[in-house]
Coordinates of C-alpha atoms and ligand atoms in Angstrom, one line a residue:
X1293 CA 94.5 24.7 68.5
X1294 CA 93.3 25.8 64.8
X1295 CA 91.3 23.2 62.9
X1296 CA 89.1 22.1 59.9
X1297 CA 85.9 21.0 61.0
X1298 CA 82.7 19.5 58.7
X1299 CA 79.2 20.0 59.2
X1300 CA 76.2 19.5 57.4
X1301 CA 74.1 22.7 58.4
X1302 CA 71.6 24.7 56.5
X1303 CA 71.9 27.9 55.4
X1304 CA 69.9 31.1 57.7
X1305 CA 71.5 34.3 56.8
X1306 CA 74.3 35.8 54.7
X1307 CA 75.1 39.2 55.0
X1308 CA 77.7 41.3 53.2
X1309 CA 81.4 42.0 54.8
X1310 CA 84.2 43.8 53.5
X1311 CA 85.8 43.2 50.2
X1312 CA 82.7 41.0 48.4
X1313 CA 83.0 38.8 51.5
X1314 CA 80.2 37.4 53.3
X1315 CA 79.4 37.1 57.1
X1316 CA 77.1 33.8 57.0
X1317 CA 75.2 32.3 59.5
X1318 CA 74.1 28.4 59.9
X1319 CA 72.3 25.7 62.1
X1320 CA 74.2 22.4 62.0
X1321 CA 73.0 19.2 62.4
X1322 CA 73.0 19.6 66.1
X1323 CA 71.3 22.4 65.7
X1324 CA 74.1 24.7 66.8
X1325 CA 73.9 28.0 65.1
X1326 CA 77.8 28.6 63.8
X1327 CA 79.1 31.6 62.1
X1328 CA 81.4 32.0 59.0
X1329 CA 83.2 34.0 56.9
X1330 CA 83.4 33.4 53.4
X1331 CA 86.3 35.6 51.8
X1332 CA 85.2 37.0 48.2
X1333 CA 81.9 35.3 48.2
X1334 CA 80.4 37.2 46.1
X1335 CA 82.8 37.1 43.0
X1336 CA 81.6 35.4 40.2
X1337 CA 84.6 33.0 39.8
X1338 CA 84.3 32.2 43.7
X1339 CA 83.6 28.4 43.9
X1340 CA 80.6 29.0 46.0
X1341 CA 78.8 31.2 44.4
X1342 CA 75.1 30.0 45.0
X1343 CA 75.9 28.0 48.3
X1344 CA 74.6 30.3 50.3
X1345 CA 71.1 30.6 49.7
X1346 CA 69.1 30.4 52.6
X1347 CA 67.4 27.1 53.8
X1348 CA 70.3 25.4 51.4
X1349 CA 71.2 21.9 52.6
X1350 CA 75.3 22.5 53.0
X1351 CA 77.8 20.5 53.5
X1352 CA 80.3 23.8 55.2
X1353 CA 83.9 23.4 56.1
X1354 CA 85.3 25.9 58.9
X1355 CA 88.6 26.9 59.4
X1356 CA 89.3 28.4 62.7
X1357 CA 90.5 28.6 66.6
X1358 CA 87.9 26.5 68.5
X1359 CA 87.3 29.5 70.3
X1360 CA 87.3 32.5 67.8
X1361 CA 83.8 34.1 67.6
X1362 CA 83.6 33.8 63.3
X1363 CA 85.8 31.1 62.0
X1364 CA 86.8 31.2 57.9
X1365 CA 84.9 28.9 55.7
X1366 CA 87.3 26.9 53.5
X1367 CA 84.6 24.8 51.5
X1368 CA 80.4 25.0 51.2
X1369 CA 78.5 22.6 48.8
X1370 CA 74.8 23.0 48.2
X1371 CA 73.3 19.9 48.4
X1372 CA 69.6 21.2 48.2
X1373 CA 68.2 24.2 47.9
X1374 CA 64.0 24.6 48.9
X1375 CA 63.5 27.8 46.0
X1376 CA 61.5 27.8 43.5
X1377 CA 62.1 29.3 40.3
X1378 CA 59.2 32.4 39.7
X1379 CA 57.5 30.8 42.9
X1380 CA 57.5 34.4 45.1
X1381 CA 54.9 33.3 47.8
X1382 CA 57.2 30.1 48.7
X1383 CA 60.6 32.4 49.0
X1384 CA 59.3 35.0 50.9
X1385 CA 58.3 31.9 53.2
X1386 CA 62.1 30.2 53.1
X1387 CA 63.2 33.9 54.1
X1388 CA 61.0 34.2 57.1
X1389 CA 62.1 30.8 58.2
X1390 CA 65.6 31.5 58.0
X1391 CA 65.2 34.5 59.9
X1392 CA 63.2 33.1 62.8
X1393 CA 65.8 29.9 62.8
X1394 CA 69.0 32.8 62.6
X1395 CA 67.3 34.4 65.7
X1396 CA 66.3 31.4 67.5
X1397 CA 69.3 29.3 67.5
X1398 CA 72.1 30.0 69.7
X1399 CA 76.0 29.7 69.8
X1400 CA 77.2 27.3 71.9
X1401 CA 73.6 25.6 72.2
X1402 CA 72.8 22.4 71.2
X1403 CA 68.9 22.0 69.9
X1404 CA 68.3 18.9 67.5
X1405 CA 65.2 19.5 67.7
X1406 CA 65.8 22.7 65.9
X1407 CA 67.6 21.1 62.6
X1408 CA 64.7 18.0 62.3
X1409 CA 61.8 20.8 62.4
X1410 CA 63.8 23.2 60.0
X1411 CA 64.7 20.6 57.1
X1412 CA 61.0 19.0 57.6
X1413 CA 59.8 22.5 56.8
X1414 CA 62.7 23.1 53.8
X1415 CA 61.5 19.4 52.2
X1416 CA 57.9 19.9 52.4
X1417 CA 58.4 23.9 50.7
X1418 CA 60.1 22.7 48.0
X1419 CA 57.9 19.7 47.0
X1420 CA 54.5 21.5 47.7
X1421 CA 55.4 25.2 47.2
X1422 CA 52.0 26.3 46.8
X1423 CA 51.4 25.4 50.5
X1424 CA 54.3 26.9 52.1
X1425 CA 52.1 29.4 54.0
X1426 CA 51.1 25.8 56.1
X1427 CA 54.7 24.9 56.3
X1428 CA 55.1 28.4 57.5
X1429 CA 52.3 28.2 60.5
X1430 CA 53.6 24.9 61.2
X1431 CA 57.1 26.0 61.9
X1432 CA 56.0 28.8 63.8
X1433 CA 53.7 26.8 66.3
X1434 CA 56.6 24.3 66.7
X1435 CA 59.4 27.2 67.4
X1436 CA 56.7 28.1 70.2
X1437 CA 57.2 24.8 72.0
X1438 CA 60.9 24.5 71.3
X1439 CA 61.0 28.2 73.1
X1440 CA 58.9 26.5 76.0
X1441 CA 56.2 29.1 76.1
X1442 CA 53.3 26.9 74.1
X1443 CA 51.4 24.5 76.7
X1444 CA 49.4 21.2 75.6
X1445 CA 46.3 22.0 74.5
X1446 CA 44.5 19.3 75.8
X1447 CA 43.6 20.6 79.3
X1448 CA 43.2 24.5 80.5
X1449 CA 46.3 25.8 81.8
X1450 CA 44.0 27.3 85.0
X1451 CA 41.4 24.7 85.7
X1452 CA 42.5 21.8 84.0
X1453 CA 39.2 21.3 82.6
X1454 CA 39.6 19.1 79.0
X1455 CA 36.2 19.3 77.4
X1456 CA 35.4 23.1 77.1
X1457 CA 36.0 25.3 74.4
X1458 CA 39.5 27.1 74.9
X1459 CA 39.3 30.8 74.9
X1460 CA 42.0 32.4 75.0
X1461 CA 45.7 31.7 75.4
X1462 CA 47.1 33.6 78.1
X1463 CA 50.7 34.3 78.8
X1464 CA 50.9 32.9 82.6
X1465 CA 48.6 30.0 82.6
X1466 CA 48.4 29.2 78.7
X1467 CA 45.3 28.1 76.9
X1468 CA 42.5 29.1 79.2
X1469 CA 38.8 27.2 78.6
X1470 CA 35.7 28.5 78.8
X1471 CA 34.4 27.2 82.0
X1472 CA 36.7 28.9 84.3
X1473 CA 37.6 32.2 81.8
X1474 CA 34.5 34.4 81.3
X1475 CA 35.2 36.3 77.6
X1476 CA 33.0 38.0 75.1
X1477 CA 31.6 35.8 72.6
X1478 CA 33.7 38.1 70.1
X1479 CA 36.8 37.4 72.0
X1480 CA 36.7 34.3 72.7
X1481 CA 38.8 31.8 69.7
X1482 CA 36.5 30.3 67.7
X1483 CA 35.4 27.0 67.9
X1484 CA 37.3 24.1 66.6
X1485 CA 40.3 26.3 67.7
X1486 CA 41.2 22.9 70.0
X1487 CA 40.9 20.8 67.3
X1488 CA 43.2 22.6 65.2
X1489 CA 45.9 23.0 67.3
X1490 CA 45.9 19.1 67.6
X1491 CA 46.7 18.7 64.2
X1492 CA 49.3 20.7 64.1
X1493 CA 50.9 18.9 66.8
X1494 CA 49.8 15.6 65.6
X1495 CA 50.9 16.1 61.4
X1496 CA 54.3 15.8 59.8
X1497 CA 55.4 19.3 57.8
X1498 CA 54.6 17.7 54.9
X1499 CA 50.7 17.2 56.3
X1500 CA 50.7 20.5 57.8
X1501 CA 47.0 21.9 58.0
X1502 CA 45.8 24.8 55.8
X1503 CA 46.0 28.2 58.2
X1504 CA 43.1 29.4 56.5
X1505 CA 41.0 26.4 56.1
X1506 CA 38.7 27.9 58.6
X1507 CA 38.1 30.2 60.9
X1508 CA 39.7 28.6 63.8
X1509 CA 43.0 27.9 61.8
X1510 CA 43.2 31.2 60.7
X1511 CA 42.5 33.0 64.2
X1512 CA 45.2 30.9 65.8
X1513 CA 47.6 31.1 63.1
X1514 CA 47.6 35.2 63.4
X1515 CA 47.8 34.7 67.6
X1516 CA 50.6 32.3 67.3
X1517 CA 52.8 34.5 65.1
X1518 CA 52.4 37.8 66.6
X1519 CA 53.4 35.6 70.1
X1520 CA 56.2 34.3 68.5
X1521 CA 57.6 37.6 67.1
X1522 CA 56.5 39.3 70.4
X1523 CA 59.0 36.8 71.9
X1524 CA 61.6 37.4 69.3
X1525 CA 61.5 41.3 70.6
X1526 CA 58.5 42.3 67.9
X1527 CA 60.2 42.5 65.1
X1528 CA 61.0 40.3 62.2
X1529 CA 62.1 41.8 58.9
X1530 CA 60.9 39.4 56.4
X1531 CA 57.7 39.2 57.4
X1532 CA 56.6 42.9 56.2
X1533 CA 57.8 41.8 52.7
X1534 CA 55.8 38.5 53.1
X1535 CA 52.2 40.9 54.8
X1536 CA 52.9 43.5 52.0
X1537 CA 52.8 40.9 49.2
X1538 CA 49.7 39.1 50.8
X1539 CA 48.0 42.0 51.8
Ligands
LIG1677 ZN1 39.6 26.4 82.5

């Protein structure tokens, strides 16, 4: 059966196809990622010309076979869009997220979760751009547990102790605590490293803690995105641009 269907989805990745088409890629309010092609996107008369930024809010149309891989988009309109004008720090931060969303999200799979935690982030970029790099951190320690490989911090993963220090977060028993782990003083996270992690489980995106506020928040920050691109097969594209700019 061919059919129209209407989402409201936001915008991961477009990427160009034949003839000034585009191949785009969404999550939808059920946090189903759903592909599209737009035919002679890139035109400057075509109707959608700036619809398919990524992170943009969208209300997308699909024409298609329920079961065709890439259905043909008939209609996109950009509600809202989380750039800012001349702000390069918080668009090389909507780029990353799109590409950890566009690789996260599956076809066929339903994750709410996945479209609350991406238009939190898009909301709070876009009215606090200068602190999209704790939007950024936020996102990534969320995707974590969505992906089911981030314990509760609260008690160690191998002794279940809930008052020592945690030292190290380890890929078989998770966050591992000082009474039971014996690590170098210079290996060990630092202290407070508990503490910060319950913030960010504990804030909305638009409260998200500053990742370099100390050194605790800046330790776990860099072991929580290098797990979560090592989980994503180690490599992420945007986030060179985003190191090479900070760096
Ligand atoms: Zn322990």
């Amino acid at each position: 059966m061919t059919m129209i269907r209407t989402h409201a989805a936001i915008v991961l990745r477009p990427t160009p196809f034949q003839e000034g088409g585009l191949i785009v890629s969404f999550l939808t309010e059920h946090g189903e990622r759903l592909v599209g092609l737009a035919k002679g996107a890139k035109k400057p008369a075509a109707k959608w010309v700036s619809s398919f930024e990524p992170l943009g809010l969208v209300r997308v149309s699909f024409f298609g076979k329920e079961q065709v891989e890439v259905r043909r988009i008939t209609r996109c309109e950009l509600q809202h869009s989380p750039l800012t004008l001349g702000h390069l720090e918080s668009n090389l931060v909507v780029a990353c997220l799109a590409d950890l969303f566009d690789r996260i999200a599956r076809e066929g799979v339903e994750d709410e979760r996945l479209f609350r935690l991406l238009s939190a982030c898009s909301r709070s970029i876009k009215a606090r751009p200068d602190e999209a790099m704790a939007v950024l951190a936020y996102a990534e320690h969320w995707l974590l547990h969505c992906l089911g490989v981030l314990p509760h911090p609260r008690t160690c993963g191998y002794c279940g102790n809930d008052s020592a220090p945690l030292v190290m977060l380890s890929d078989d028993r998770g966050w591992r605590c000082a009474a039971c782990t014996p690590v170098d003083l210079q290996e060990a996270l630092p202290p407070g490293s508990r503490e910060y992690l319950r913030l960010l489980r504990t804030a909305p995106a638009e409260e998200a803690p500053d990742p370099s506020s100390s050194e605790a928040a800046r330790v776990i920050t860099e072991l929580l995105r290098s797990r979560l691109i090592r989980e994503l097969g180690g490599k992420v594209g945007s986030y060179d641009v985003l190191h090479r700019m900070l760096t």
